[in-house]
Coordinates of C-alpha atoms in Angstrom, one line a residue:
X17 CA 126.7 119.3 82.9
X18 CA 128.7 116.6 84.8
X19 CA 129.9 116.1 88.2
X20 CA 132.1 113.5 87.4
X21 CA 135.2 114.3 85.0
X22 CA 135.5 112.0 81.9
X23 CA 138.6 110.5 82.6
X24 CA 137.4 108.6 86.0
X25 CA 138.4 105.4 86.4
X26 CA 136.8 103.9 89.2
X27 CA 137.4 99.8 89.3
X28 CA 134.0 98.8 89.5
X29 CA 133.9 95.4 88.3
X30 CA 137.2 94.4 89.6
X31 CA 135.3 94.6 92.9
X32 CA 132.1 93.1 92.1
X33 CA 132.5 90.1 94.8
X34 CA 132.5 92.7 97.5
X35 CA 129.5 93.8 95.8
X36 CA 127.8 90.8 95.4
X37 CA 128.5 89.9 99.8
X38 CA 126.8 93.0 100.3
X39 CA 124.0 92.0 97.8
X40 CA 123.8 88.8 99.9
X41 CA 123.5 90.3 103.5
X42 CA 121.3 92.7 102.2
X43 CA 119.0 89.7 100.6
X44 CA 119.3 87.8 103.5
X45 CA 118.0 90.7 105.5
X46 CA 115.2 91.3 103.8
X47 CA 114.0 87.6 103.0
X48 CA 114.3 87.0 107.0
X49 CA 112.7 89.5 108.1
X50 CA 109.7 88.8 105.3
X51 CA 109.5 85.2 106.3
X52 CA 109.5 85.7 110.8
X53 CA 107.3 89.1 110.2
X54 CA 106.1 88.9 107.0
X55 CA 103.6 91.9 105.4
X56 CA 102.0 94.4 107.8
X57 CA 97.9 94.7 105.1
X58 CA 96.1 97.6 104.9
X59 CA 92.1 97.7 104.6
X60 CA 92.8 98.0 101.0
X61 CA 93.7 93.8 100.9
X62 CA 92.7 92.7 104.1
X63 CA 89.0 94.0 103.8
X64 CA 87.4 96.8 107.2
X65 CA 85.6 99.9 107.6
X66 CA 87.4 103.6 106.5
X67 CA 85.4 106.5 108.4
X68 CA 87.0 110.5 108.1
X69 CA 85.6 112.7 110.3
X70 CA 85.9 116.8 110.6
X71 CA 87.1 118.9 113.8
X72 CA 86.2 122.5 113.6
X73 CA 89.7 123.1 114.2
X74 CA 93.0 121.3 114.4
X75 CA 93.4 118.8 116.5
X76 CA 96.5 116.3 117.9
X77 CA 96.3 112.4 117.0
X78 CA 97.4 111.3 120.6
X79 CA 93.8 112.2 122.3
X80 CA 91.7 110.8 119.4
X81 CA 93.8 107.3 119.4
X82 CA 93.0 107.5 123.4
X83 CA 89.7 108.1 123.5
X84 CA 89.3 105.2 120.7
X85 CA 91.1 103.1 122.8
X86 CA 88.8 103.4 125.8
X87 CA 86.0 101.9 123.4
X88 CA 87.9 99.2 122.9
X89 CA 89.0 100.1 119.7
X90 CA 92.2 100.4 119.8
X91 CA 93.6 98.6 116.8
X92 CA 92.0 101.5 114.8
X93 CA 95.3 103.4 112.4
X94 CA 94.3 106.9 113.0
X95 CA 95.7 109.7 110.4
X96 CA 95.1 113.3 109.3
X97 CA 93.5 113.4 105.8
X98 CA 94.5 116.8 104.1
X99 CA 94.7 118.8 107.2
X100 CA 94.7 119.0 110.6
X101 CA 90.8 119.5 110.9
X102 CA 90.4 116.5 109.0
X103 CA 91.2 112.7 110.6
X104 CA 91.0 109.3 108.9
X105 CA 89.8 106.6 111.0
X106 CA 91.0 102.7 109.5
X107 CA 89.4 99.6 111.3
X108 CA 90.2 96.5 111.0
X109 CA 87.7 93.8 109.9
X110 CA 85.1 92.9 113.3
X111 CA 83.3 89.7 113.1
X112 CA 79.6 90.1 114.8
X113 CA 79.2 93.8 114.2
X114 CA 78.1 95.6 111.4
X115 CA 79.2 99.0 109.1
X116 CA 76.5 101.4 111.0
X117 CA 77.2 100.3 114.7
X118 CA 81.0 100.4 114.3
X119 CA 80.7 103.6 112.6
X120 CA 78.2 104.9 115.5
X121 CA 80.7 104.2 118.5
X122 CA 83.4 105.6 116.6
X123 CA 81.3 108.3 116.2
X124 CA 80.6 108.2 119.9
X125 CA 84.3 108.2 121.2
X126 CA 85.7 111.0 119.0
X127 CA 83.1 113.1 120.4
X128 CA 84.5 112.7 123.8
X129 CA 87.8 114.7 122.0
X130 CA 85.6 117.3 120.7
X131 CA 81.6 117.1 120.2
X132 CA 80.8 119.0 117.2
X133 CA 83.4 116.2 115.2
X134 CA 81.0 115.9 112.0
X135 CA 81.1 112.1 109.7
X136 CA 82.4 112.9 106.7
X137 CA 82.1 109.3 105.0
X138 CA 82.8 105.7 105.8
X139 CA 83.7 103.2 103.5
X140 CA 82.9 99.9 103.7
X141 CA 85.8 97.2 102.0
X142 CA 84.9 93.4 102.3
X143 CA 87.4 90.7 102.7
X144 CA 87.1 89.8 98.9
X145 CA 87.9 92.4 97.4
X146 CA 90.9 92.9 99.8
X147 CA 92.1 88.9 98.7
X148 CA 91.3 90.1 94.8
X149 CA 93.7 93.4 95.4
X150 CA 96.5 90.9 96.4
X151 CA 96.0 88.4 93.7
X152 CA 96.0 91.4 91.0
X153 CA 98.9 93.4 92.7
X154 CA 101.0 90.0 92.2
X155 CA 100.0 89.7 88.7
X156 CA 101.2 93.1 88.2
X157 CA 104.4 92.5 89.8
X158 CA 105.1 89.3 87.8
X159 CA 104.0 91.1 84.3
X160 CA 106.0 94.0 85.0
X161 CA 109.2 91.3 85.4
X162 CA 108.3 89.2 82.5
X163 CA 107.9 92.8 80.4
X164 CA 110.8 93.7 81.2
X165 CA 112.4 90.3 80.3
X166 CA 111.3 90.2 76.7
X167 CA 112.3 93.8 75.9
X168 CA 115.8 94.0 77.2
X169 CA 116.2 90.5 75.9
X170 CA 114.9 91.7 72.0
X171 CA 117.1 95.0 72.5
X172 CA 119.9 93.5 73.6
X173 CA 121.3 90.0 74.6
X174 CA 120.1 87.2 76.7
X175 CA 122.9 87.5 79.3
X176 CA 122.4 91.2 80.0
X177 CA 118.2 90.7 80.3
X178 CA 119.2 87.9 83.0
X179 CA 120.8 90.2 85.0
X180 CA 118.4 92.9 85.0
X181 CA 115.9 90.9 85.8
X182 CA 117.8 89.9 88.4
X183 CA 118.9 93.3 89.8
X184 CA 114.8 94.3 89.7
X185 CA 114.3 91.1 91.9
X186 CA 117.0 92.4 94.4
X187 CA 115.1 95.9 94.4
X188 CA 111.7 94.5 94.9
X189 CA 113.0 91.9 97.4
X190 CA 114.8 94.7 99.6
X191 CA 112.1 97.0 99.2
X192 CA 109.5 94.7 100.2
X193 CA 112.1 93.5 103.2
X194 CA 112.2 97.2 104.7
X195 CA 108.4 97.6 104.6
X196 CA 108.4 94.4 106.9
X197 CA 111.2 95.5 108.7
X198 CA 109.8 98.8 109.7
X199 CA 106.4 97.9 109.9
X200 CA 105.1 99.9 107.1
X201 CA 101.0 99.1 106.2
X202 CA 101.4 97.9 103.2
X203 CA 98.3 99.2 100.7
X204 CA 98.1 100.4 97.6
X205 CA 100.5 103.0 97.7
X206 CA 103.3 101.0 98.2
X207 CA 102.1 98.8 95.8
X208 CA 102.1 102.0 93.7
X209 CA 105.6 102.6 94.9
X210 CA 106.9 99.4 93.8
X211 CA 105.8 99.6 90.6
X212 CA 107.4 102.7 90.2
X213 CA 110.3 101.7 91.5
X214 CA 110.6 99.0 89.0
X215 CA 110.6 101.4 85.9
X216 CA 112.9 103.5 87.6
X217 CA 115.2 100.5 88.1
X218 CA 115.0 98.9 84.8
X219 CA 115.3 103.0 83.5
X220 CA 119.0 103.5 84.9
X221 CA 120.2 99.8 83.5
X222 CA 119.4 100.4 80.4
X223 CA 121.4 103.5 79.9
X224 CA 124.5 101.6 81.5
X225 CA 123.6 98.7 78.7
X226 CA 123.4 100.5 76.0
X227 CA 126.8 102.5 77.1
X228 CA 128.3 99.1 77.3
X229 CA 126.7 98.2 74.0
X230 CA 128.1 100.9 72.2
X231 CA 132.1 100.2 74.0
X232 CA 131.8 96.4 72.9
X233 CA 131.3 97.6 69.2
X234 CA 134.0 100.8 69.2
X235 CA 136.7 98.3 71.8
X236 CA 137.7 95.7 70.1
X237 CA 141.3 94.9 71.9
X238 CA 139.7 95.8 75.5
X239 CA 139.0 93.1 77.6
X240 CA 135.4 92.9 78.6
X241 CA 135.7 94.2 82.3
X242 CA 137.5 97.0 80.7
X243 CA 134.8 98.1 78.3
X244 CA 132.4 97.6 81.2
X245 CA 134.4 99.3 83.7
X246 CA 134.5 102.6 80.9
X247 CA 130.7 102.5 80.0
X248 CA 130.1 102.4 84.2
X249 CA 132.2 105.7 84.4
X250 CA 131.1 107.6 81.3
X251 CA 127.7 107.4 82.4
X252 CA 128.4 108.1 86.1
X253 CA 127.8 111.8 85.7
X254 CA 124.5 110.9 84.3
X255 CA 123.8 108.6 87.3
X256 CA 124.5 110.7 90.2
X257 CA 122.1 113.5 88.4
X258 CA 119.4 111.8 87.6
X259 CA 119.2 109.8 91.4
X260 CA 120.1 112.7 92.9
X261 CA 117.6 114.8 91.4
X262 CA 114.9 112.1 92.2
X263 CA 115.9 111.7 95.8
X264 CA 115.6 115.2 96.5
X265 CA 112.1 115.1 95.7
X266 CA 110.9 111.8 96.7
X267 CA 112.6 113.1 100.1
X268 CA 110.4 116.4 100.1
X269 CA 107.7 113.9 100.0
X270 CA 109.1 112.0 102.7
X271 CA 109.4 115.1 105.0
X272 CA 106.3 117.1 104.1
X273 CA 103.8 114.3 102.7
X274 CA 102.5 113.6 105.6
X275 CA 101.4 110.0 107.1
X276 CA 99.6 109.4 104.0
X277 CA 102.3 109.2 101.6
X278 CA 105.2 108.4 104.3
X279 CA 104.9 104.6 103.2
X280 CA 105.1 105.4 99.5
X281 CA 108.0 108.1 99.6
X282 CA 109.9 105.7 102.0
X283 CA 109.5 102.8 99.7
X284 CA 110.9 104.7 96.7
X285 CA 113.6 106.9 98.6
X286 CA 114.9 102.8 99.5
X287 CA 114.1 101.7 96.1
X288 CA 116.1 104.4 94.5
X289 CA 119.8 104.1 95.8
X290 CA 119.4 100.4 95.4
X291 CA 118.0 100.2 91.8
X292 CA 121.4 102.9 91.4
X293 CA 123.2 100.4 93.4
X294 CA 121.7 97.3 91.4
X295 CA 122.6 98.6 87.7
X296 CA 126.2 98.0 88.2
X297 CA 126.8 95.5 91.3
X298 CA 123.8 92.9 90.2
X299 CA 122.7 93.4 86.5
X300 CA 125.7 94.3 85.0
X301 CA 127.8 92.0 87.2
X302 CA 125.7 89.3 86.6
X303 CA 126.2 89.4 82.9
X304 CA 129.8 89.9 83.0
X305 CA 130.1 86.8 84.9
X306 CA 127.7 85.1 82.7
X307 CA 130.5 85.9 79.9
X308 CA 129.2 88.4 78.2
X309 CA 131.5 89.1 75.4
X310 CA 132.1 91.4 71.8
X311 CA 130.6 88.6 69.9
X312 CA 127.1 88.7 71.9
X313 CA 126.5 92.4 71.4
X314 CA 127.2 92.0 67.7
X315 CA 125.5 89.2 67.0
X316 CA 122.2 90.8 68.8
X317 CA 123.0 94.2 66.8
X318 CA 123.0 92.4 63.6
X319 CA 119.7 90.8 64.3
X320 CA 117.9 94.0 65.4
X321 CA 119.5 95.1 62.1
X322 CA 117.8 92.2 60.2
X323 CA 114.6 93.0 61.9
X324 CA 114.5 96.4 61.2
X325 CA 115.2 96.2 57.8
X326 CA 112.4 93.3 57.3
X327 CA 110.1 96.0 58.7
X328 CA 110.8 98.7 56.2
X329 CA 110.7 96.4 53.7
X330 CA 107.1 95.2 54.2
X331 CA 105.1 97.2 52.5

């Protein structure tokens, strides 16, 4: 099925330097807004106390935040958990007072909302851990990148891996911008989010490589931007299906998820059009500006050849 007829011919790389300004003030966006704000943590890396309670029947956020609030507590992120009976209570970390006191005047003020409110749980997570969730979140971010690096570099050529490593950057970079922007807690399900997003990312450039990889071979009087500009538009169909698709649900997420998952749907809703975005105007700019020419793809074909064969050769 395709949206788009075959014969398109949309100009895309002629006007990559239009793409590459809004890459820019998009980047600049983002990095300014991460270096005067910076992140918004969540209990799960800066350490506090998680305590869900149960209403016999539904009730409204706005009197359970006040009441909270007259206890001086305030700074407390109140949520539903599952339904509108049940309410997640977040607090940050309190120096002086410990796990069963806190827990006891929250306890105290969501009774003034409605007295048979029953403790569910509470959770207890310590500063350490929260600084050890950071630290291996980071790791995971920089082995997903370096991952990515050595594969597209072994299945195709050096100039094209540079520039998908470079348009996952600019997806993580603007992603990560917007939750600092917006204020979005940042906790483990954006950190889920992000890694997601960078499959997804890496996902639609390699289709549009491997197009291009298949054009260099078959081409061989087109100019490069030619045989880039074709591969772009034969897999355009293929694009707008797949994001499309995608975006429909992560935006049923975004609508019905709930407060829970809002930060996590909103982070891959973002994350999508740019990684769609990022495949033509970063990665696959980047390498055409890089030089990327016939020769490269061949060369790297013959080697995967070579390797290949050495492997059904070994006995």
């Amino acid at each position: 099925m395709r949206f788009i007829p075959n014969d398109t011919r949309f100009d895309f790389f002629g006007k990559r330097r239009i793409g590459y300004a809004v890459t820019v003030l998009f980047l600049a966006i983002a990095i300014g807004s991460l270096a005067i704000k910076g992140l918004k943590f969540g209990l799960d890396f800066t350490g506090g106390t998680l305590i869900e309670v149960s209403y016999p029947q539904s009730v409204e956020l706005e009197p359970v935040r006040a009441a909270l609030g007259e206890r001086e507590l305030g700074d407390a992120l109140v949520q539903h958990f599952g339904s509108g009976r049940d309410v997640l209570v977040r607090i940050p970390p309190r120096e002086g007072e410990n796990q069963a006191s806190l827990s006891g005047r929250v306890l105290e003020a969501l009774k003034a909302v409605d007295p048979k409110v029953e403790m569910k749980r509470v959770e207890f997570v310590g500063p350490a851990v929260g600084k050890e969730l950071v630290e291996a979140g980071g790791l995971a971010v920089i082995f997903v990148l370096l991952g990515i690096l050595v594969y597209v570099g072994m299945r195709f050529e050096f100039k094209l891996a540079f520039g998908a490593i470079q348009a996952l950057a600019h997806d993580l970079v603007i992603a990560l911008g917007l939750v600092s922007l917006l204020g979005i807690e940042f906790d483990l399900t954006v950190l889920a989010a992000l890694l997601a997003l960078a499959g997804y990312s890496i996902n639609d450039t390699i289709v549009i490589f491997d197009r291009m990889r298949e054009n260099f071979l078959k081409m061989r009087k087109a100019s490069p931007i030619e045989i880039m500009n074709k591969a772009t538009n034969e897999t355009l169909s293929r694009t707008i299906m797949t994001s499309g698709t995608t975006l429909i649900t992560v935006a049923s997420l975004l609508v019905f998820g709930g407060s829970i998952l809002h930060g996590f749907s909103l982070v891959l809703f973002i994350g999508i059009v740019m990684g769609t975005y990022s495949s033509v105007f970063v990665a696959s700019a980047i390498a055409l500006d890089m030089g990327l020419k016939r020769a490269d793809l061949l060369k790297s074909d013959e080697e995967n050849k070579d390797k290949t064969a050495e492997a059904d050769a070994t006995p």
